[in-house]
Short mmCIF file of C-alpha atoms and ligand atoms in Angstrom, two decimals:
data_model
loop_
_atom_site.label_atom_id
_atom_site.label_comp_id
_atom_site.label_asym_id
_atom_site.label_seq_id
_atom_site.Cartn_x
_atom_site.Cartn_y
_atom_site.Cartn_z
CA UNK A 1 10.87 -57.90 -10.43
CA UNK A 2 14.18 -58.00 -8.61
CA UNK A 3 16.34 -57.85 -11.82
CA UNK A 4 14.25 -55.25 -12.86
CA UNK A 5 14.94 -53.04 -9.42
CA UNK A 6 19.02 -53.79 -9.94
CA UNK A 7 18.72 -52.32 -13.48
CA UNK A 8 16.57 -49.52 -12.29
CA UNK A 9 19.18 -48.72 -9.92
CA UNK A 10 21.91 -49.34 -11.88
CA UNK A 11 20.65 -47.10 -15.20
CA UNK A 12 20.28 -44.56 -11.93
CA UNK A 13 23.50 -41.83 -11.37
CA UNK A 14 24.83 -42.47 -8.02
CA UNK A 15 26.57 -41.22 -5.54
CA UNK A 16 28.94 -42.91 -2.39
CA UNK A 17 29.49 -40.95 0.65
CA UNK A 18 30.64 -43.35 2.59
CA UNK A 19 34.33 -44.77 1.45
CA UNK A 20 37.73 -45.24 2.60
CA UNK A 21 39.91 -45.01 0.06
CA UNK A 22 42.44 -47.82 1.58
CA UNK A 23 39.84 -50.12 2.13
CA UNK A 24 39.69 -50.15 -1.63
CA UNK A 25 42.90 -51.32 -1.82
CA UNK A 26 42.72 -55.12 -3.72
CA UNK A 27 44.62 -57.77 -2.76
CA UNK A 28 46.09 -57.67 -6.73
CA UNK A 29 47.40 -53.95 -6.23
CA UNK A 30 48.76 -55.19 -2.19
CA UNK A 31 50.93 -57.23 -4.61
CA UNK A 32 51.90 -55.53 -6.89
CA UNK A 33 52.99 -51.79 -5.19
CA UNK A 34 54.68 -54.26 -2.79
CA UNK A 35 56.48 -55.68 -5.48
CA UNK A 36 57.34 -52.16 -6.85
CA UNK A 37 58.22 -50.96 -3.43
CA UNK A 38 60.29 -54.10 -2.60
CA UNK A 39 57.95 -54.93 1.06
CA UNK A 40 57.94 -58.38 1.54
CA UNK A 41 54.50 -59.13 2.88
CA UNK A 42 53.45 -62.01 4.97
CA UNK A 43 51.32 -63.79 2.04
CA UNK A 44 52.47 -65.85 -0.25
CA UNK A 45 50.02 -65.18 -3.04
CA UNK A 46 47.03 -63.17 -3.95
CA UNK A 47 44.83 -66.22 -2.50
CA UNK A 48 46.84 -66.71 0.32
CA UNK A 49 45.66 -62.68 1.33
CA UNK A 50 42.33 -62.91 0.72
CA UNK A 51 41.86 -66.14 2.72
CA UNK A 52 42.67 -63.45 5.46
CA UNK A 53 39.52 -61.38 5.00
CA UNK A 54 37.11 -63.71 7.09
CA UNK A 55 36.21 -60.75 10.47
CA UNK A 56 34.64 -61.65 13.24
CA UNK A 57 34.77 -58.28 14.24
CA UNK A 58 35.39 -54.53 13.20
CA UNK A 59 38.73 -54.46 15.05
CA UNK A 60 40.32 -58.28 13.22
CA UNK A 61 39.29 -55.95 9.73
CA UNK A 62 41.46 -53.30 11.22
CA UNK A 63 44.46 -54.88 11.89
CA UNK A 64 44.22 -56.67 8.33
CA UNK A 65 43.53 -53.13 7.01
CA UNK A 66 46.72 -51.14 8.75
CA UNK A 67 48.71 -54.26 7.19
CA UNK A 68 47.42 -53.83 3.76
CA UNK A 69 48.32 -50.50 3.70
CA UNK A 70 52.42 -50.89 4.58
CA UNK A 71 52.85 -51.50 0.65
CA UNK A 72 51.93 -47.25 -0.23
CA UNK A 73 54.93 -45.81 0.33
CA UNK A 74 54.58 -43.26 -2.67
CA UNK A 75 52.40 -40.61 -4.10
CA UNK A 76 52.15 -42.54 -7.13
CA UNK A 77 50.84 -45.47 -5.12
CA UNK A 78 47.99 -43.31 -3.48
CA UNK A 79 47.26 -41.59 -6.75
CA UNK A 80 47.06 -45.55 -8.49
CA UNK A 81 44.85 -46.66 -5.10
CA UNK A 82 43.00 -43.74 -5.73
CA UNK A 83 41.87 -44.24 -9.29
CA UNK A 84 41.96 -47.53 -9.58
CA UNK A 85 38.70 -47.22 -7.02
CA UNK A 86 37.31 -44.47 -8.94
CA UNK A 87 37.06 -46.75 -12.37
CA UNK A 88 35.91 -49.52 -10.82
CA UNK A 89 32.78 -46.82 -9.50
CA UNK A 90 32.73 -45.91 -12.85
CA UNK A 91 31.27 -49.05 -14.23
CA UNK A 92 28.88 -49.04 -11.35
CA UNK A 93 27.42 -45.09 -12.48
CA UNK A 94 28.39 -43.31 -9.70
CA UNK A 95 29.16 -39.75 -10.70
CA UNK A 96 30.77 -38.36 -7.14
CA UNK A 97 32.06 -39.64 -4.20
CA UNK A 98 32.59 -38.43 -0.95
CA UNK A 99 35.98 -40.45 0.15
CA UNK A 100 37.94 -40.59 3.33
CA UNK A 101 41.51 -41.05 3.48
CA UNK A 102 42.94 -42.33 6.79
CA UNK A 103 46.76 -39.81 7.01
CA UNK A 104 47.71 -40.69 10.88
CA UNK A 105 47.61 -44.48 9.67
CA UNK A 106 50.72 -43.46 6.92
CA UNK A 107 52.50 -40.51 8.99
CA UNK A 108 53.31 -43.26 11.59
CA UNK A 109 55.31 -45.14 8.74
CA UNK A 110 56.67 -41.39 7.55
CA UNK A 111 54.31 -41.08 5.07
CA UNK A 112 54.66 -37.74 4.92
CA UNK A 113 50.87 -36.04 3.92
CA UNK A 114 51.90 -33.76 1.00
CA UNK A 115 52.70 -36.97 -0.59
CA UNK A 116 49.08 -38.55 0.81
CA UNK A 117 47.22 -36.35 -0.90
CA UNK A 118 48.89 -34.69 -3.77
CA UNK A 119 48.42 -38.41 -4.68
CA UNK A 120 44.81 -39.21 -4.05
CA UNK A 121 44.08 -35.29 -5.38
CA UNK A 122 46.03 -36.06 -8.52
CA UNK A 123 43.48 -38.51 -9.08
CA UNK A 124 40.30 -37.17 -7.80
CA UNK A 125 40.62 -34.51 -10.52
CA UNK A 126 41.86 -36.50 -12.83
CA UNK A 127 38.71 -38.49 -12.30
CA UNK A 128 36.69 -35.10 -12.44
CA UNK A 129 38.13 -34.66 -16.11
CA UNK A 130 38.45 -38.00 -17.56
CA UNK A 131 35.27 -39.48 -15.89
CA UNK A 132 32.61 -37.27 -14.86
CA UNK A 133 32.46 -37.94 -11.38
CA UNK A 134 32.86 -34.85 -8.46
CA UNK A 135 34.50 -34.81 -5.72
CA UNK A 136 34.76 -34.11 -1.48
CA UNK A 137 37.54 -35.15 -0.13
CA UNK A 138 37.79 -35.95 3.72
CA UNK A 139 40.59 -36.50 6.34
CA UNK A 140 39.34 -38.78 8.81
CA UNK A 141 40.97 -39.47 12.53
CA UNK A 142 42.21 -42.09 14.17
CA UNK A 143 39.78 -42.34 17.09
CA UNK A 144 42.39 -45.55 18.89
CA UNK A 145 44.59 -42.46 19.14
CA UNK A 146 44.87 -39.44 21.19
CA UNK A 147 42.98 -36.02 21.06
CA UNK A 148 46.66 -34.97 21.26
CA UNK A 149 47.95 -36.46 18.18
CA UNK A 150 44.37 -35.73 16.00
CA UNK A 151 45.17 -31.94 16.84
CA UNK A 152 48.56 -32.37 15.61
CA UNK A 153 47.36 -33.82 12.65
CA UNK A 154 45.06 -30.54 12.05
CA UNK A 155 48.15 -28.79 12.20
CA UNK A 156 50.02 -30.55 9.51
CA UNK A 157 46.78 -30.54 7.58
CA UNK A 158 46.67 -26.70 7.50
CA UNK A 159 48.92 -26.17 4.58
CA UNK A 160 46.75 -28.18 2.18
CA UNK A 161 43.05 -26.56 4.00
CA UNK A 162 42.35 -25.67 0.77
CA UNK A 163 42.40 -29.48 -0.75
CA UNK A 164 40.43 -31.05 1.98
CA UNK A 165 36.51 -30.95 2.34
CA UNK A 166 36.08 -32.13 5.42
CA UNK A 167 37.40 -34.31 8.42
CA UNK A 168 35.70 -37.39 9.86
CA UNK A 169 36.08 -40.23 12.41
CA UNK A 170 36.59 -43.68 12.11
CA UNK A 171 39.06 -47.01 13.47
CA UNK A 172 37.99 -49.12 16.53
CA UNK A 173 34.61 -47.25 17.47
CA UNK A 174 34.24 -49.34 21.00
CA UNK A 175 35.87 -47.51 24.21
CA UNK A 176 36.46 -44.49 22.09
CA UNK A 177 33.45 -42.25 21.94
CA UNK A 178 33.39 -39.14 20.23
CA UNK A 179 33.49 -37.28 22.71
CA UNK A 180 36.53 -37.86 23.30
CA UNK A 181 37.56 -35.85 20.19
CA UNK A 182 34.46 -32.66 20.93
CA UNK A 183 37.67 -30.52 20.91
CA UNK A 184 38.87 -31.31 18.17
CA UNK A 185 35.81 -31.39 16.10
CA UNK A 186 34.47 -27.54 17.73
CA UNK A 187 38.13 -26.37 16.24
CA UNK A 188 36.87 -28.07 12.28
CA UNK A 189 33.83 -26.67 13.05
CA UNK A 190 35.42 -22.95 13.73
CA UNK A 191 37.31 -23.39 10.67
CA UNK A 192 34.84 -23.37 8.57
CA UNK A 193 34.38 -27.54 7.70
CA UNK A 194 31.87 -29.89 7.44
CA UNK A 195 32.31 -33.28 9.73
CA UNK A 196 31.15 -36.67 9.31
CA UNK A 197 31.41 -39.32 12.01
CA UNK A 198 31.45 -43.16 12.60
CA UNK A 199 28.75 -44.01 14.94
CA UNK A 200 26.15 -46.68 16.82
CA UNK A 201 27.99 -49.67 14.10
CA UNK A 202 29.59 -51.40 17.76
CA UNK A 203 29.10 -48.31 19.94
CA UNK A 204 25.81 -47.60 21.69
CA UNK A 205 23.14 -45.15 20.58
CA UNK A 206 24.65 -43.25 22.69
CA UNK A 207 27.68 -42.70 20.60
CA UNK A 208 25.34 -41.13 18.06
CA UNK A 209 23.34 -38.89 20.84
CA UNK A 210 26.99 -37.83 21.16
CA UNK A 211 27.73 -36.81 17.41
CA UNK A 212 24.45 -35.49 17.60
CA UNK A 213 24.28 -33.35 20.12
CA UNK A 214 27.86 -32.61 21.44
CA UNK A 215 30.05 -32.89 18.08
CA UNK A 216 26.88 -31.27 15.88
CA UNK A 217 28.21 -33.48 13.28
CA UNK A 218 26.82 -33.06 9.67
CA UNK A 219 26.22 -36.37 8.76
CA UNK A 220 26.46 -40.16 10.77
CA UNK A 221 28.27 -43.13 9.07
CA UNK A 222 26.84 -46.41 9.95
CA UNK A 223 24.11 -44.96 13.12
CA UNK A 224 22.87 -49.00 12.78
CA UNK A 225 22.37 -49.27 16.57
CA UNK A 226 20.33 -45.84 16.96
CA UNK A 227 17.40 -48.68 16.16
CA UNK A 228 17.87 -49.56 19.95
CA UNK A 229 16.47 -45.74 21.36
CA UNK A 230 13.31 -45.08 20.21
CA UNK A 231 14.07 -40.88 21.20
CA UNK A 232 16.96 -41.44 18.80
CA UNK A 233 15.33 -42.69 16.05
CA UNK A 234 12.35 -40.10 16.50
CA UNK A 235 15.44 -37.51 16.62
CA UNK A 236 17.59 -38.84 13.48
CA UNK A 237 13.91 -38.94 11.36
CA UNK A 238 13.03 -35.25 12.83
CA UNK A 239 16.81 -33.67 11.91
CA UNK A 240 16.93 -35.58 8.70
CA UNK A 241 20.55 -36.73 9.50
CA UNK A 242 21.51 -38.91 6.74
CA UNK A 243 22.76 -42.08 8.26
CA UNK A 244 25.68 -43.73 5.08
CA UNK A 245 24.82 -46.97 6.43
CA UNK A 246 27.22 -50.14 4.29
CA UNK A 247 25.49 -53.35 4.05
CA UNK A 248 28.12 -55.66 3.19
CA UNK A 249 30.64 -54.16 5.73
CA UNK A 250 27.84 -54.58 8.14
CA UNK A 251 27.07 -58.45 7.04
CA UNK A 252 31.59 -58.85 6.68
CA UNK A 253 32.39 -57.58 10.15
CA UNK A 254 28.76 -59.30 11.69
CA UNK A 255 26.36 -56.71 12.70
CA UNK A 256 23.75 -58.31 10.86
CA UNK A 257 24.46 -61.82 10.99
CA UNK A 258 22.43 -62.15 7.35
CA UNK A 259 21.42 -59.87 4.89
CA UNK A 260 18.07 -60.99 5.43
CA UNK A 261 17.78 -60.26 8.29
CA UNK A 262 19.82 -56.01 7.48
CA UNK A 263 18.00 -53.46 9.18
CA UNK A 264 17.01 -51.02 6.70
CA UNK A 265 13.81 -51.38 5.49
CA UNK A 266 12.97 -50.98 9.14
CA UNK A 267 14.74 -47.91 9.27
CA UNK A 268 12.74 -46.22 5.87
CA UNK A 269 9.71 -46.72 8.00
CA UNK A 270 10.90 -45.10 10.58
CA UNK A 271 11.62 -41.81 8.51
CA UNK A 272 15.17 -42.12 8.67
CA UNK A 273 17.61 -40.71 5.53
CA UNK A 274 19.44 -43.57 4.57
CA UNK A 275 22.36 -43.93 1.88
CA UNK A 276 24.09 -46.62 0.66
CA UNK A 277 27.47 -47.41 0.55
CA UNK A 278 30.21 -50.04 0.55
CA UNK A 279 32.79 -48.75 3.29
CA UNK A 280 36.15 -50.89 2.24
CA UNK A 281 34.77 -52.70 -0.99
CA UNK A 282 37.91 -54.47 -1.42
CA UNK A 283 37.51 -56.26 2.47
CA UNK A 284 33.68 -57.03 2.18
CA UNK A 285 33.48 -58.27 -0.97
CA UNK A 286 31.60 -55.03 -3.15
CA UNK A 287 31.54 -51.70 -4.78
CA UNK A 288 28.05 -49.54 -4.56
CA UNK A 289 26.26 -52.25 -7.00
CA UNK A 290 27.14 -55.72 -5.40
CA UNK A 291 25.72 -53.10 -2.48
CA UNK A 292 22.43 -52.63 -3.96
CA UNK A 293 22.25 -55.94 -5.30
CA UNK A 294 23.08 -57.84 -2.53
CA UNK A 295 19.38 -55.50 -0.69
CA UNK A 296 17.35 -56.27 -3.87
CA UNK A 297 18.21 -60.03 -3.23
CA UNK A 298 18.02 -60.32 0.71
CA UNK A 299 14.95 -57.45 1.36
CA UNK A 300 11.23 -57.20 -0.10
CA UNK A 301 12.56 -53.28 -1.61
CA UNK A 302 10.15 -51.59 -3.32
CA UNK A 303 10.58 -49.08 -5.88
CA UNK A 304 9.38 -46.29 -3.97
CA UNK A 305 12.12 -47.28 -1.12
CA UNK A 306 15.14 -47.62 -3.56
CA UNK A 307 13.74 -44.05 -5.18
CA UNK A 308 14.48 -42.49 -2.18
CA UNK A 309 17.43 -44.61 -1.07
CA UNK A 310 18.88 -43.18 -5.18
CA UNK A 311 17.53 -39.80 -4.01
CA UNK A 312 18.66 -39.99 -0.33
CA UNK A 313 22.44 -39.83 -1.10
CA UNK A 314 22.44 -36.78 -3.23
CA UNK A 315 19.74 -35.14 -0.69
CA UNK A 316 22.80 -36.10 2.45
CA UNK A 317 25.58 -35.19 0.40
CA UNK A 318 27.99 -32.07 0.67
CA UNK A 319 27.27 -30.87 -3.45
CA UNK A 320 25.20 -27.75 -3.39
CA UNK A 321 21.06 -27.90 -4.18
CA UNK A 322 22.03 -26.81 -7.68
CA UNK A 323 24.68 -29.48 -8.09
CA UNK A 324 22.38 -31.70 -7.04
CA UNK A 325 19.17 -31.04 -8.86
CA UNK A 326 20.17 -32.44 -12.69
CA UNK A 327 21.37 -35.75 -10.77
CA UNK A 328 17.53 -35.97 -9.01
CA UNK A 329 15.66 -34.77 -11.75
CA UNK A 330 17.34 -38.11 -13.79
CA UNK A 331 16.76 -40.15 -10.93
CA UNK A 332 12.74 -39.10 -10.76
CA UNK A 333 12.53 -39.76 -14.75
CA UNK A 334 13.82 -42.92 -14.45
CA UNK A 335 11.62 -43.76 -11.92
CA UNK A 336 8.82 -42.34 -12.85
CA UNK A 337 9.37 -44.26 -16.45
CA UNK A 338 9.36 -47.48 -14.08
CA UNK A 339 6.45 -46.92 -12.71
CA UNK A 340 4.43 -46.04 -15.81
ZN1 LIG B 1 33.77 -46.76 7.39
#
């Protein structure tokens, strides 16, 4: 039965709403780019680098994540990174992506914003033309840095506004509540952009409240700890706020100890609008289908629940209702055929 559910979701068009491009940097590419760019790595082999991918929490991961980026120097590197991700998820039936990049992490290393954005966009446009994958690009601010740094980055991004679809907030959550960036995101909204904020991964339910009521976010990334606050669950359900949940990330960063304990079904039963995503697939052990497969194996998910998850990804995306419609019809037809 479970393998039939895996086949069913594999056949569905899928969208990924929570993906950090730098988190799709595979160890083999780290080595290839290091060689191309003459960067000396503190690891002797791909296997040794892979062995370093053991994390006890978010911060331990972030330390490795930022170190891995040192090989991204030129426009071609950002292109190769993005193109490799698109080719990989094309195999998983992904037809739409809304991806993050972390410009401050590269600006700090002296890499101009133009280099980053042009490389990434060239791959995204090629993915749309050759693989049929539509996209939105989200510039994410690093919350461990200051409000001043976020504003400076926003000012630098001005020349590229036509190439950006929204703004996000990521990196070390604890001690860096959304309210620290309330004025930055108010400005982004004034400029007409959508926003999506990491909240409630390691940080408390209060951070999710702030993201909702203070920053008026359009989406919550993760949101797991919302489950600790019944009033918050009710509010998220009433507003049908999309939560981009990342199961393998949750396991690897010990937000859950075992996949069997993942609260996905509890979230669905509470009426939360949950979607499945891979977050940083090169570091967390898998892309979209790996996440679905791990969930289906560990949890007693029904085909109705999977149907809901598949639909949520599109209705929670920033595609227009007209753009969503053909994908939703295809999903509905596949599930109707399955149940017949
Ligand atoms: Zn994330």
